[in-house]
PDB file of C-alpha atoms and ligand atoms in Angstrom:
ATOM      1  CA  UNK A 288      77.122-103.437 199.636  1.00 97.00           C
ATOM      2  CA  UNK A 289      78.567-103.791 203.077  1.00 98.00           C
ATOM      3  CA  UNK A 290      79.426 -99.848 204.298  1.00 98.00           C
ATOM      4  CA  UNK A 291      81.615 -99.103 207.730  1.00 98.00           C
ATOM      5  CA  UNK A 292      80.721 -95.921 209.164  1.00 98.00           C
ATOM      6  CA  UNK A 293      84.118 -94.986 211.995  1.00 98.00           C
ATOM      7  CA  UNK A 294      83.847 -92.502 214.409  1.00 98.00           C
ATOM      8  CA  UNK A 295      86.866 -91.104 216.480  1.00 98.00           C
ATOM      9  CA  UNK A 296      87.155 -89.269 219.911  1.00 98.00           C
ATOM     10  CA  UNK A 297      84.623 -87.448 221.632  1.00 97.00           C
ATOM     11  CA  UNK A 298      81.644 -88.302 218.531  1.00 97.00           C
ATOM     12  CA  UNK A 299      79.934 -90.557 221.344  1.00 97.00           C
ATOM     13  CA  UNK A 300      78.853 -87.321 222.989  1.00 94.00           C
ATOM     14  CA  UNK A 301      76.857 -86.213 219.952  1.00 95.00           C
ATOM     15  CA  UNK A 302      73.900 -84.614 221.149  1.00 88.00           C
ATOM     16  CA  UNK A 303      75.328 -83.112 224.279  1.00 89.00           C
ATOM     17  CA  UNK A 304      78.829 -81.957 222.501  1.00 84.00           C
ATOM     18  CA  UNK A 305      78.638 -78.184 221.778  1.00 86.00           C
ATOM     19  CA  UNK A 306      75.234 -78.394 219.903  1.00 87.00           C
ATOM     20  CA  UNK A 307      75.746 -75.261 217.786  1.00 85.00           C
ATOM     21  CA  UNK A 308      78.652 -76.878 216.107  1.00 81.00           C
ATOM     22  CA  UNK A 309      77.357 -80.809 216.046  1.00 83.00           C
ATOM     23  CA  UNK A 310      73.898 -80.526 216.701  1.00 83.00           C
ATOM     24  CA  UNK A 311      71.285 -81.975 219.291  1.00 87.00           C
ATOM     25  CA  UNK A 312      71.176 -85.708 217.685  1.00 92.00           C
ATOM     26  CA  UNK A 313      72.784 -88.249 219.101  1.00 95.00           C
ATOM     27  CA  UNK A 314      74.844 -90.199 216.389  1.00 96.00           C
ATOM     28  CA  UNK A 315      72.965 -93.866 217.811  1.00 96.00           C
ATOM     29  CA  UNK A 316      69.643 -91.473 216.100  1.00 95.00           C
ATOM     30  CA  UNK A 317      71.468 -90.586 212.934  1.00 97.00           C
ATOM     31  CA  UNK A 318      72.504 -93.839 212.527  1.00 98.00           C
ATOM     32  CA  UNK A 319      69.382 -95.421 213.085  1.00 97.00           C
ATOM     33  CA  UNK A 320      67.790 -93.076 210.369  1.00 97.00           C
ATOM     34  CA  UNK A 321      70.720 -93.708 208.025  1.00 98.00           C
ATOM     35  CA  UNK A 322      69.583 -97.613 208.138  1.00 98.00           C
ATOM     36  CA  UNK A 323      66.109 -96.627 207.136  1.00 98.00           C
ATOM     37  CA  UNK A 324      66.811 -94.919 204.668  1.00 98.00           C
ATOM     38  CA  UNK A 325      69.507 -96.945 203.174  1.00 98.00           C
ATOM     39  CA  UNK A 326      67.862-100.655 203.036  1.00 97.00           C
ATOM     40  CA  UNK A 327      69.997-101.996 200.276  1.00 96.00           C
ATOM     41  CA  UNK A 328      73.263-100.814 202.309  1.00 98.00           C
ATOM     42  CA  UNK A 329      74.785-103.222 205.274  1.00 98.00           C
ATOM     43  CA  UNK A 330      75.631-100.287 207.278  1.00 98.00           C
ATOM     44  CA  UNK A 331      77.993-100.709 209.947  1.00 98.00           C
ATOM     45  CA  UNK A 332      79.096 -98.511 213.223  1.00 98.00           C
ATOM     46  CA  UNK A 333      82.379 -98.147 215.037  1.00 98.00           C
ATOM     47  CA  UNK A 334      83.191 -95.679 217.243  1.00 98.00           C
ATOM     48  CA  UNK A 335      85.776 -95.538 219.638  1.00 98.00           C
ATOM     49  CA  UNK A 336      88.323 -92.564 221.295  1.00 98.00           C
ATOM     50  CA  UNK A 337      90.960 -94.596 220.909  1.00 98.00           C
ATOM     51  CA  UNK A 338      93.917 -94.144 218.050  1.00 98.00           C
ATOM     52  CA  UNK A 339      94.952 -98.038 217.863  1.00 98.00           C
ATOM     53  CA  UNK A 340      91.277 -99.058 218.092  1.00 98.00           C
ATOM     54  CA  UNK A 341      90.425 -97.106 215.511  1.00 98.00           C
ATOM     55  CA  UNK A 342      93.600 -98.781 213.737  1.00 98.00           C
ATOM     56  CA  UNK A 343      92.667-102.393 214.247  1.00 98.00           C
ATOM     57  CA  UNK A 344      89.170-101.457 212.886  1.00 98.00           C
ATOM     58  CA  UNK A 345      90.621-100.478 209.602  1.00 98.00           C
ATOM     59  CA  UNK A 346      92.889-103.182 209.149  1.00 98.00           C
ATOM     60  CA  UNK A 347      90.028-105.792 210.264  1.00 98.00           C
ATOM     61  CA  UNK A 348      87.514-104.443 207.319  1.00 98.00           C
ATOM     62  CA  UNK A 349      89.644-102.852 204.905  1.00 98.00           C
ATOM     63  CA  UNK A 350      90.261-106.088 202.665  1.00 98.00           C
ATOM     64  CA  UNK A 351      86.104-107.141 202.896  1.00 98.00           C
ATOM     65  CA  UNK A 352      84.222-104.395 203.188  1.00 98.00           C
ATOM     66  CA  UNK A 353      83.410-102.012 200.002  1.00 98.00           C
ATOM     67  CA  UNK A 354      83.728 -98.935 201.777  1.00 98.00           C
ATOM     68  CA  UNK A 355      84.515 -97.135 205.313  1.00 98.00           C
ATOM     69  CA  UNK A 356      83.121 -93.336 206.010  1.00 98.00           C
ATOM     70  CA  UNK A 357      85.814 -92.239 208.276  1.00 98.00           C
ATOM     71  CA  UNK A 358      85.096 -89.419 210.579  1.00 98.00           C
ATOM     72  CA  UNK A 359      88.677 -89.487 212.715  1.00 98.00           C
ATOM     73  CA  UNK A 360      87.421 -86.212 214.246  1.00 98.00           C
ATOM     74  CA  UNK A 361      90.522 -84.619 216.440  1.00 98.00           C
ATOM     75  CA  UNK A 362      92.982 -87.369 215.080  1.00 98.00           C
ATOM     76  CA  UNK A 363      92.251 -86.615 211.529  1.00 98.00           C
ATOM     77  CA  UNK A 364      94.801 -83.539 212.729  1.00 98.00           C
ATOM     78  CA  UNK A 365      97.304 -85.287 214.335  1.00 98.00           C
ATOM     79  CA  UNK A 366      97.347 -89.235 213.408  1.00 98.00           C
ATOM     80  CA  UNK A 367      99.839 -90.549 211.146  1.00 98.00           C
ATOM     81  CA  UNK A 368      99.366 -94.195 212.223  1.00 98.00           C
ATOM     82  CA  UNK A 369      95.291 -93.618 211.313  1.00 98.00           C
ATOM     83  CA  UNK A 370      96.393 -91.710 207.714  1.00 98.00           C
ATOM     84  CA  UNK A 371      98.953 -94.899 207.082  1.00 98.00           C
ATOM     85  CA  UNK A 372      96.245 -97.653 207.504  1.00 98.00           C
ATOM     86  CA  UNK A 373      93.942 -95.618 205.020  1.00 98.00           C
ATOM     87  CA  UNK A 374      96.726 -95.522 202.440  1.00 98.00           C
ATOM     88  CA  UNK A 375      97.563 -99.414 203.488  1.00 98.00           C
ATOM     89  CA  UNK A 376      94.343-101.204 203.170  1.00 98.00           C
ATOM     90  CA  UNK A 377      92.141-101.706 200.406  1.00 98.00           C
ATOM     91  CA  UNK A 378      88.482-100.595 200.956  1.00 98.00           C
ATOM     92  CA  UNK A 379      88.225 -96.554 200.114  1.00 98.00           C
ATOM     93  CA  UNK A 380      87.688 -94.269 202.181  1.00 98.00           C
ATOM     94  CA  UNK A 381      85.429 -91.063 202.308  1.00 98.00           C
ATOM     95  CA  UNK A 382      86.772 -88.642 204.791  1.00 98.00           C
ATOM     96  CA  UNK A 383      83.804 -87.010 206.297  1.00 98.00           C
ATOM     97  CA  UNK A 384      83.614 -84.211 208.786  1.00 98.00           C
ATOM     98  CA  UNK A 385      80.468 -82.932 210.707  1.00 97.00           C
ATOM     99  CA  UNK A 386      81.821 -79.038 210.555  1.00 97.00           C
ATOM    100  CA  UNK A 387      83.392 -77.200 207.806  1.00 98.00           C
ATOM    101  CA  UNK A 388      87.109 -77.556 209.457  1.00 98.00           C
ATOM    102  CA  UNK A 389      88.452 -75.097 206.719  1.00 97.00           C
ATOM    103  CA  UNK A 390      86.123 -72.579 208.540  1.00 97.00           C
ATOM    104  CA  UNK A 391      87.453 -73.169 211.614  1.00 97.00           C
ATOM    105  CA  UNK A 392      91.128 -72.921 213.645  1.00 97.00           C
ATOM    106  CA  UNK A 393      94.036 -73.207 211.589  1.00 97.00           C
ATOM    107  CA  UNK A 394      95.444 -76.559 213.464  1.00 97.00           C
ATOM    108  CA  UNK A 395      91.552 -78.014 211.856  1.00 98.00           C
ATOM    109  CA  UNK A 396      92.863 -77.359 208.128  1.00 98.00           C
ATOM    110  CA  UNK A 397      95.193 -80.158 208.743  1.00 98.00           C
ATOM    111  CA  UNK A 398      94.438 -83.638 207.522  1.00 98.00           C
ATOM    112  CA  UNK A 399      96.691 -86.603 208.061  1.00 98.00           C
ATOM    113  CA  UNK A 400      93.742 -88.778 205.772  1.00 98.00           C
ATOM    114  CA  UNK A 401      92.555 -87.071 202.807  1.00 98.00           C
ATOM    115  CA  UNK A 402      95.475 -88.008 200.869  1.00 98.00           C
ATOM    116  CA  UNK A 403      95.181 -91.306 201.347  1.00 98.00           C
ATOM    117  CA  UNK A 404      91.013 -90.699 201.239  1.00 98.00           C
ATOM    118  CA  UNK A 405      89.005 -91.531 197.690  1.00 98.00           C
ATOM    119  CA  UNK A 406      87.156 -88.169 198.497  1.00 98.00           C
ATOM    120  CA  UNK A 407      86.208 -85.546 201.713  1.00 98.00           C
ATOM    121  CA  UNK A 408      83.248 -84.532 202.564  1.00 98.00           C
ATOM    122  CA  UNK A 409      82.968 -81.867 205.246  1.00 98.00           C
ATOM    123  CA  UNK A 410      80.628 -79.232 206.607  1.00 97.00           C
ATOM    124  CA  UNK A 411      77.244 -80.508 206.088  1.00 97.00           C
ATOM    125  CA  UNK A 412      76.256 -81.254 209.619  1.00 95.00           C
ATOM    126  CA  UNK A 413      75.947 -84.850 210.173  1.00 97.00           C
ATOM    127  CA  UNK A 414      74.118 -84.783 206.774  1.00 97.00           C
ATOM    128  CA  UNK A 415      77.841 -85.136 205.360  1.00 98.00           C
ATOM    129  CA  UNK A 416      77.569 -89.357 206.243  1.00 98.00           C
ATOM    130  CA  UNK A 417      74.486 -89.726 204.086  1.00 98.00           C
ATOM    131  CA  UNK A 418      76.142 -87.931 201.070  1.00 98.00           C
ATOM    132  CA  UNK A 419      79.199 -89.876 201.756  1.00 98.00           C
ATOM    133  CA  UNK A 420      76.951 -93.324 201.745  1.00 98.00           C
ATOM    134  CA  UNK A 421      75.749 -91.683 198.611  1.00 98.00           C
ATOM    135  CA  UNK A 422      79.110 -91.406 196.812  1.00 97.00           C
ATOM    136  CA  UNK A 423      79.425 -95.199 196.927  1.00 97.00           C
ATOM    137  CA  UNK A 424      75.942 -95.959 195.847  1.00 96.00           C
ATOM    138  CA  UNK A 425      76.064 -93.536 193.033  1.00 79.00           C
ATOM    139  CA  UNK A 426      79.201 -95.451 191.423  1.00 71.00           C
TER     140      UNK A 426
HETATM  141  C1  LIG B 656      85.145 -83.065 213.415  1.00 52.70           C
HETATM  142  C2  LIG B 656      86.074 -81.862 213.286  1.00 52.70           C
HETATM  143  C3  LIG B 656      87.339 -82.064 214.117  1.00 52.70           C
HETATM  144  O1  LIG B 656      88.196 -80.953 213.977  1.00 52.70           O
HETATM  145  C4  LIG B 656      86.964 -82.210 215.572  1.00 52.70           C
HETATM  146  O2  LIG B 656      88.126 -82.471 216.340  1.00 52.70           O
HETATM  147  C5  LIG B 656      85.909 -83.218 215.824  1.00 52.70           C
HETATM  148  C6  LIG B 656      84.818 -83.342 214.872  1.00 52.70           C
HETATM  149  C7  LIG B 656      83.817 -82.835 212.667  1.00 52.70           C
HETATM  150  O3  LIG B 656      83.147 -83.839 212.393  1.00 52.70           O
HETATM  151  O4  LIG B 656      83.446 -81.706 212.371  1.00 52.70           O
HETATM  152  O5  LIG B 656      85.907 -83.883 216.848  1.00 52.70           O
HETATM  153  O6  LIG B 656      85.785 -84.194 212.845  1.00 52.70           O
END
């Protein structure tokens, strides 16, 4: 099972990012545990802070891959062009968010994806990827 995890703007500074709301791991250390754990999974990781990037990546494994983990982080809020190539491709997509947005300020409770997403998961700390990898194994 070939898995995509994409990260959007500002995730590369996991670890150093306001730690009470993200944590002190870097995502490079998540991810590296997330392989471990998950041998029979080709894992994949994207991240980039840019909107059209983040585009092209969808459109490039969406038709081949069986799944993407999408963490859009501020663009989740804001992108229609990230929310249209989730509804246009193929592969589905688990929304996943670090925090628990709904907790948070009201422009957060916003989400250009979920409609387009097969599921969201949100507020487990970065434990939210593994459960997401999990909702695709557990098929
Ligand atoms: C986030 C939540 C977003 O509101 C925020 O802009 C992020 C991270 C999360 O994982 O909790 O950058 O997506």
């Amino acid at each position: 099972m070939k898995i995509l995890i994409i990260n959007g703007p500002n995730l590369n500074l996991l670890g150093k990012r306001e730690p009470e709301v993200y944590g002190d791991l870097t995502f490079e250390d998540y991810f590296a545990r997330l392989q471990m754990k998950f041998t029979e999974v080709q894992l994949g990781y994207f991240q980039s802070n840019i909107e059209g990037e983040i585009i092209d990546k969808l459109q490039e494994v969406g038709f081949t891959y069986d799944g993407i983990i999408l963490n859009a982080a501020a663009y989740t809020h804001t992108s229609i062009g990230i929310g249209d190539a989730v509804k246009a491709i193929e592969a589905p997509v688990v929304e996943v968010h670090i925090s628990n947005t709904l907790k948070r300020e009201e422009f957060r409770h916003v989400s250009y994806i979920a409609a387009h997403a097969k599921g969201v998961i949100l507020g487990f700390g970065l434990k939210s990827y593994d459960l997401a990898i999990r909702s695709f194994l557990e098929e």
